[in-house]
Amino acid sequence: MSWFPGMTHTGTPSASTASSGNASGSNAVPYYEYPGDAVNVVSVINLEQHSSGAVVRNSTSNYNVAGQTAKNTSAPGTRVYSTYTSGTPPYASSTGTSMAAPHVAGVLALEFAANPSLTADEAVGVLYATALDLGDEGWDEKYGWGRIDVAAAIESLGRARITHDRTAMGQTGTQQLDVKTVRETDAQE
């Protein structure tokens, strides 16, 4: 699989994420969705957590049509607090695959920060291999490989802490992410 060969930003390979789509008046799920269903795109399914603690695919989230394998990962995308387009209020909770896809892009960015020599194929492979399995065992049409796990992805790269040199952005000092803290926070929720 090729992830847009030759596309780089300051020498780092790029991997593209996209929303898998949501049910709407004219679209019942599942359905084909582009660009999310393109071969070189990580297409993201929206998850929600029920009051019982169970994490499931949000009923409005698109997923794979029978026989399709384009939508391969899942992420939180229900009741996500974010900027809001109307301006009043400037922040609000929203739900959908457009709220889930940035979580996946963030994990991929952290992988590249942890190991700048990763290829896009390798980063996506780590994302899938470290996902928390949901639904049927292994890959399935409704969850792909499962829910992203940022701590497992970074730990699998042999890193417990990512240090980012901020001088490249015209700032001073370094910024650190301690993966242990992320895992402990996730376990407490």
PDB file of C-alpha atoms in Angstrom:
ATOM      1  CA  MET A   1       0.000   0.000   0.000  1.00  0.00           C
ATOM      2  CA  SER A   2       1.284   3.448  -0.827  1.00  0.00           C
ATOM      3  CA  TRP A   3       0.437   6.447   1.348  1.00  0.00           C
ATOM      4  CA  PHE A   4       0.829   9.271  -1.156  1.00  0.00           C
ATOM      5  CA  PRO A   5       4.463   8.530  -2.061  1.00  0.00           C
ATOM      6  CA  GLY A   6       6.661  11.578  -2.158  1.00  0.00           C
ATOM      7  CA  MET A   7       4.315  13.762  -0.109  1.00  0.00           C
ATOM      8  CA  THR A   8       6.308  15.010   2.834  1.00  0.00           C
ATOM      9  CA  HIS A   9       6.392  17.957   5.172  1.00  0.00           C
ATOM     10  CA  THR A  10       9.912  18.857   6.249  1.00  0.00           C
ATOM     11  CA  GLY A  11      11.033  15.322   5.430  1.00  0.00           C
ATOM     12  CA  THR A  12       8.315  13.512   7.386  1.00  0.00           C
ATOM     13  CA  PRO A  13       6.009  11.111   5.523  1.00  0.00           C
ATOM     14  CA  SER A  14       2.324  12.008   5.662  1.00  0.00           C
ATOM     15  CA  ALA A  15      -0.688   9.833   6.396  1.00  0.00           C
ATOM     16  CA  SER A  16      -4.176  11.155   5.684  1.00  0.00           C
ATOM     17  CA  THR A  17      -7.245  10.653   7.859  1.00  0.00           C
ATOM     18  CA  ALA A  18     -10.872  11.227   6.920  1.00  0.00           C
ATOM     19  CA  SER A  19     -14.304  10.951   8.454  1.00  0.00           C
ATOM     20  CA  SER A  20     -16.211   7.847   7.392  1.00  0.00           C
ATOM     21  CA  GLY A  21     -19.520   9.747   7.186  1.00  0.00           C
ATOM     22  CA  ASN A  22     -22.736   9.879   9.180  1.00  0.00           C
ATOM     23  CA  ALA A  23     -26.354   8.902   8.671  1.00  0.00           C
ATOM     24  CA  SER A  24     -28.481  11.723   7.300  1.00  0.00           C
ATOM     25  CA  GLY A  25     -31.879  12.125   5.660  1.00  0.00           C
ATOM     26  CA  SER A  26     -30.594  10.781   2.350  1.00  0.00           C
ATOM     27  CA  ASN A  27     -27.874   8.453   3.646  1.00  0.00           C
ATOM     28  CA  ALA A  28     -28.648   5.424   5.781  1.00  0.00           C
ATOM     29  CA  VAL A  29     -25.568   3.614   7.097  1.00  0.00           C
ATOM     30  CA  PRO A  30     -23.590   1.815   5.840  1.00  0.00           C
ATOM     31  CA  TYR A  31     -22.708   3.497   2.545  1.00  0.00           C
ATOM     32  CA  TYR A  32     -19.640   4.256   0.430  1.00  0.00           C
ATOM     33  CA  GLU A  33     -17.973   7.565   1.356  1.00  0.00           C
ATOM     34  CA  TYR A  34     -15.157   9.441  -0.358  1.00  0.00           C
ATOM     35  CA  PRO A  35     -12.481  10.531   0.331  1.00  0.00           C
ATOM     36  CA  GLY A  36     -12.669   8.226   3.365  1.00  0.00           C
ATOM     37  CA  ASP A  37     -12.985   5.091   1.268  1.00  0.00           C
ATOM     38  CA  ALA A  38      -9.909   5.881  -0.834  1.00  0.00           C
ATOM     39  CA  VAL A  39      -7.164   3.261  -0.576  1.00  0.00           C
ATOM     40  CA  ASN A  40      -4.604   5.601   0.978  1.00  0.00           C
ATOM     41  CA  VAL A  41      -6.795   7.174   3.646  1.00  0.00           C
ATOM     42  CA  VAL A  42      -7.375   6.159   7.274  1.00  0.00           C
ATOM     43  CA  SER A  43     -11.177   6.344   7.483  1.00  0.00           C
ATOM     44  CA  VAL A  44     -12.524   6.804  11.013  1.00  0.00           C
ATOM     45  CA  ILE A  45     -15.680   5.375  12.628  1.00  0.00           C
ATOM     46  CA  ASN A  46     -17.331   7.319  15.508  1.00  0.00           C
ATOM     47  CA  LEU A  47     -17.566   5.740  18.971  1.00  0.00           C
ATOM     48  CA  GLU A  48     -19.584   6.650  22.011  1.00  0.00           C
ATOM     49  CA  GLN A  49     -19.497   5.501  25.614  1.00  0.00           C
ATOM     50  CA  HIS A  50     -22.783   4.458  27.207  1.00  0.00           C
ATOM     51  CA  SER A  51     -23.575   5.220  30.857  1.00  0.00           C
ATOM     52  CA  SER A  52     -22.850   1.524  31.567  1.00  0.00           C
ATOM     53  CA  GLY A  53     -19.270   2.144  30.425  1.00  0.00           C
ATOM     54  CA  ALA A  54     -19.621   0.130  27.214  1.00  0.00           C
ATOM     55  CA  VAL A  55     -17.906   1.686  24.189  1.00  0.00           C
ATOM     56  CA  VAL A  56     -19.836   1.121  20.958  1.00  0.00           C
ATOM     57  CA  ARG A  57     -20.164   2.516  17.453  1.00  0.00           C
ATOM     58  CA  ASN A  58     -22.469   5.525  17.477  1.00  0.00           C
ATOM     59  CA  SER A  59     -25.665   4.520  15.671  1.00  0.00           C
ATOM     60  CA  THR A  60     -25.311   7.397  13.192  1.00  0.00           C
ATOM     61  CA  SER A  61     -21.687   6.562  12.297  1.00  0.00           C
ATOM     62  CA  ASN A  62     -20.997   5.083   8.907  1.00  0.00           C
ATOM     63  CA  TYR A  63     -19.164   1.761   8.754  1.00  0.00           C
ATOM     64  CA  ASN A  64     -18.090  -0.748   6.092  1.00  0.00           C
ATOM     65  CA  VAL A  65     -20.556  -1.957   3.487  1.00  0.00           C
ATOM     66  CA  ALA A  66     -20.578  -5.793   3.398  1.00  0.00           C
ATOM     67  CA  GLY A  67     -17.357  -6.951   1.738  1.00  0.00           C
ATOM     68  CA  GLN A  68     -15.688  -3.527   2.041  1.00  0.00           C
ATOM     69  CA  THR A  69     -12.496  -2.985   4.088  1.00  0.00           C
ATOM     70  CA  ALA A  70     -11.922   0.784   3.819  1.00  0.00           C
ATOM     71  CA  LYS A  71     -13.002   1.927   7.286  1.00  0.00           C
ATOM     72  CA  ASN A  72     -10.327   0.488   9.569  1.00  0.00           C
ATOM     73  CA  THR A  73     -10.261   2.327  12.866  1.00  0.00           C
ATOM     74  CA  SER A  74     -12.579   3.850  15.458  1.00  0.00           C
ATOM     75  CA  ALA A  75     -12.240   6.819  17.807  1.00  0.00           C
ATOM     76  CA  PRO A  76     -14.322   8.884  20.246  1.00  0.00           C
ATOM     77  CA  GLY A  77     -16.564  11.269  18.330  1.00  0.00           C
ATOM     78  CA  THR A  78     -19.698  11.666  20.451  1.00  0.00           C
ATOM     79  CA  ARG A  79     -20.341  14.785  22.529  1.00  0.00           C
ATOM     80  CA  VAL A  80     -16.873  16.205  21.776  1.00  0.00           C
ATOM     81  CA  TYR A  81     -16.402  19.773  23.001  1.00  0.00           C
ATOM     82  CA  SER A  82     -14.924  21.852  20.191  1.00  0.00           C
ATOM     83  CA  THR A  83     -15.087  25.147  18.360  1.00  0.00           C
ATOM     84  CA  TYR A  84     -18.486  25.756  16.830  1.00  0.00           C
ATOM     85  CA  THR A  85     -19.230  27.278  13.445  1.00  0.00           C
ATOM     86  CA  SER A  86     -22.132  29.524  14.351  1.00  0.00           C
ATOM     87  CA  GLY A  87     -20.019  31.749  16.606  1.00  0.00           C
ATOM     88  CA  THR A  88     -22.624  31.804  19.375  1.00  0.00           C
ATOM     89  CA  PRO A  89     -21.527  30.058  21.448  1.00  0.00           C
ATOM     90  CA  PRO A  90     -17.971  29.770  20.107  1.00  0.00           C
ATOM     91  CA  TYR A  91     -17.637  26.293  21.693  1.00  0.00           C
ATOM     92  CA  ALA A  92     -20.139  23.470  21.853  1.00  0.00           C
ATOM     93  CA  SER A  93     -20.439  19.699  21.984  1.00  0.00           C
ATOM     94  CA  SER A  94     -20.828  17.980  18.653  1.00  0.00           C
ATOM     95  CA  THR A  95     -21.135  14.392  17.453  1.00  0.00           C
ATOM     96  CA  GLY A  96     -19.981  12.672  14.307  1.00  0.00           C
ATOM     97  CA  THR A  97     -17.091  11.150  12.439  1.00  0.00           C
ATOM     98  CA  SER A  98     -15.687  14.665  11.918  1.00  0.00           C
ATOM     99  CA  MET A  99     -15.183  14.771  15.690  1.00  0.00           C
ATOM    100  CA  ALA A 100     -13.531  11.309  15.685  1.00  0.00           C
ATOM    101  CA  ALA A 101     -11.045  11.736  12.806  1.00  0.00           C
ATOM    102  CA  PRO A 102      -8.877  14.387  14.557  1.00  0.00           C
ATOM    103  CA  HIS A 103      -8.197  11.923  17.386  1.00  0.00           C
ATOM    104  CA  VAL A 104      -6.667   9.517  14.868  1.00  0.00           C
ATOM    105  CA  ALA A 105      -4.647  12.266  13.196  1.00  0.00           C
ATOM    106  CA  GLY A 106      -3.317  13.173  16.643  1.00  0.00           C
ATOM    107  CA  VAL A 107      -2.167   9.621  17.377  1.00  0.00           C
ATOM    108  CA  LEU A 108      -0.378   9.465  14.021  1.00  0.00           C
ATOM    109  CA  ALA A 109       1.306  12.817  14.744  1.00  0.00           C
ATOM    110  CA  LEU A 110       2.490  11.542  18.122  1.00  0.00           C
ATOM    111  CA  GLU A 111       3.855   8.393  16.469  1.00  0.00           C
ATOM    112  CA  PHE A 112       5.880  10.509  14.034  1.00  0.00           C
ATOM    113  CA  ALA A 113       7.094  12.643  16.963  1.00  0.00           C
ATOM    114  CA  ALA A 114       8.135   9.515  18.877  1.00  0.00           C
ATOM    115  CA  ASN A 115       9.930   8.054  15.857  1.00  0.00           C
ATOM    116  CA  PRO A 116      10.566  10.522  13.019  1.00  0.00           C
ATOM    117  CA  SER A 117      12.008   7.740  10.841  1.00  0.00           C
ATOM    118  CA  LEU A 118       8.653   5.929  10.607  1.00  0.00           C
ATOM    119  CA  THR A 119       7.150   5.609   7.159  1.00  0.00           C
ATOM    120  CA  ALA A 120       3.460   6.355   6.754  1.00  0.00           C
ATOM    121  CA  ASP A 121       2.801   2.620   6.230  1.00  0.00           C
ATOM    122  CA  GLU A 122       4.566   1.829   9.503  1.00  0.00           C
ATOM    123  CA  ALA A 123       2.701   4.524  11.446  1.00  0.00           C
ATOM    124  CA  VAL A 124      -0.662   3.325  10.161  1.00  0.00           C
ATOM    125  CA  GLY A 125       0.354  -0.267  10.926  1.00  0.00           C
ATOM    126  CA  VAL A 126       1.153   0.699  14.529  1.00  0.00           C
ATOM    127  CA  LEU A 127      -2.208   2.501  14.777  1.00  0.00           C
ATOM    128  CA  TYR A 128      -4.092  -0.632  13.660  1.00  0.00           C
ATOM    129  CA  ALA A 129      -1.959  -3.143  15.577  1.00  0.00           C
ATOM    130  CA  THR A 130      -2.348  -1.348  18.906  1.00  0.00           C
ATOM    131  CA  ALA A 131      -6.083  -0.610  18.640  1.00  0.00           C
ATOM    132  CA  LEU A 132      -8.364  -1.981  21.353  1.00  0.00           C
ATOM    133  CA  ASP A 133     -10.480  -4.671  19.697  1.00  0.00           C
ATOM    134  CA  LEU A 134     -14.234  -4.000  19.719  1.00  0.00           C
ATOM    135  CA  GLY A 135     -17.090  -5.994  18.187  1.00  0.00           C
ATOM    136  CA  ASP A 136     -16.213  -9.316  16.571  1.00  0.00           C
ATOM    137  CA  GLU A 137     -12.722 -10.603  17.337  1.00  0.00           C
ATOM    138  CA  GLY A 138     -10.102  -9.051  15.063  1.00  0.00           C
ATOM    139  CA  TRP A 139     -11.080  -6.774  12.194  1.00  0.00           C
ATOM    140  CA  ASP A 140     -14.807  -6.324  11.601  1.00  0.00           C
ATOM    141  CA  GLU A 141     -17.075  -4.162   9.427  1.00  0.00           C
ATOM    142  CA  LYS A 142     -18.486  -2.024  12.254  1.00  0.00           C
ATOM    143  CA  TYR A 143     -15.260  -1.133  14.130  1.00  0.00           C
ATOM    144  CA  GLY A 144     -12.367  -1.906  11.786  1.00  0.00           C
ATOM    145  CA  TRP A 145      -9.412  -2.915  13.986  1.00  0.00           C
ATOM    146  CA  GLY A 146     -11.031  -1.197  16.998  1.00  0.00           C
ATOM    147  CA  ARG A 147     -10.600   1.894  19.160  1.00  0.00           C
ATOM    148  CA  ILE A 148      -7.347   3.820  18.913  1.00  0.00           C
ATOM    149  CA  ASP A 149      -5.026   3.527  21.911  1.00  0.00           C
ATOM    150  CA  VAL A 150      -2.515   6.385  22.043  1.00  0.00           C
ATOM    151  CA  ALA A 151      -0.529   4.964  24.953  1.00  0.00           C
ATOM    152  CA  ALA A 152      -0.191   1.514  23.364  1.00  0.00           C
ATOM    153  CA  ALA A 153       0.847   3.056  20.037  1.00  0.00           C
ATOM    154  CA  ILE A 154       3.623   5.164  21.578  1.00  0.00           C
ATOM    155  CA  GLU A 155       4.768   2.413  23.944  1.00  0.00           C
ATOM    156  CA  SER A 156       4.990  -0.014  21.010  1.00  0.00           C
ATOM    157  CA  LEU A 157       7.563   2.333  19.495  1.00  0.00           C
ATOM    158  CA  GLY A 158       9.703   1.830  22.602  1.00  0.00           C
ATOM    159  CA  ARG A 159       8.953   5.246  24.014  1.00  0.00           C
ATOM    160  CA  ALA A 160       7.379   6.168  27.305  1.00  0.00           C
ATOM    161  CA  ARG A 161       7.983   9.871  26.788  1.00  0.00           C
ATOM    162  CA  ILE A 162       8.018  12.048  23.693  1.00  0.00           C
ATOM    163  CA  THR A 163      10.202  15.137  23.765  1.00  0.00           C
ATOM    164  CA  HIS A 164       9.567  17.761  21.133  1.00  0.00           C
ATOM    165  CA  ASP A 165      12.162  20.421  20.351  1.00  0.00           C
ATOM    166  CA  ARG A 166      10.175  23.635  20.076  1.00  0.00           C
ATOM    167  CA  THR A 167      13.026  25.614  18.487  1.00  0.00           C
ATOM    168  CA  ALA A 168      11.908  24.383  15.058  1.00  0.00           C
ATOM    169  CA  MET A 169       8.727  26.422  15.617  1.00  0.00           C
ATOM    170  CA  GLY A 170      10.646  29.540  16.643  1.00  0.00           C
ATOM    171  CA  GLN A 171      10.022  28.877  20.343  1.00  0.00           C
ATOM    172  CA  THR A 172      12.432  27.985  23.114  1.00  0.00           C
ATOM    173  CA  GLY A 173      12.675  24.841  25.196  1.00  0.00           C
ATOM    174  CA  THR A 174      11.109  21.432  24.829  1.00  0.00           C
ATOM    175  CA  GLN A 175       7.664  19.968  25.341  1.00  0.00           C
ATOM    176  CA  GLN A 176       7.130  16.487  26.791  1.00  0.00           C
ATOM    177  CA  LEU A 177       4.290  13.983  26.780  1.00  0.00           C
ATOM    178  CA  ASP A 178       4.528  11.273  29.395  1.00  0.00           C
ATOM    179  CA  VAL A 179       2.643   8.237  28.043  1.00  0.00           C
ATOM    180  CA  LYS A 180       2.282   6.744  31.530  1.00  0.00           C
ATOM    181  CA  THR A 181       0.205   9.759  32.540  1.00  0.00           C
ATOM    182  CA  VAL A 182      -2.050   9.298  29.501  1.00  0.00           C
ATOM    183  CA  ARG A 183      -2.612   5.589  30.301  1.00  0.00           C
ATOM    184  CA  GLU A 184      -3.339   6.288  33.998  1.00  0.00           C
ATOM    185  CA  THR A 185      -5.859   8.983  33.062  1.00  0.00           C
ATOM    186  CA  ASP A 186      -7.556   6.638  30.571  1.00  0.00           C
ATOM    187  CA  ALA A 187      -7.777   3.849  33.175  1.00  0.00           C
ATOM    188  CA  GLN A 188      -9.423   6.172  35.728  1.00  0.00           C
ATOM    189  CA  GLU A 189     -12.284   7.182  33.427  1.00  0.00           C
TER     190      GLU A 189
END
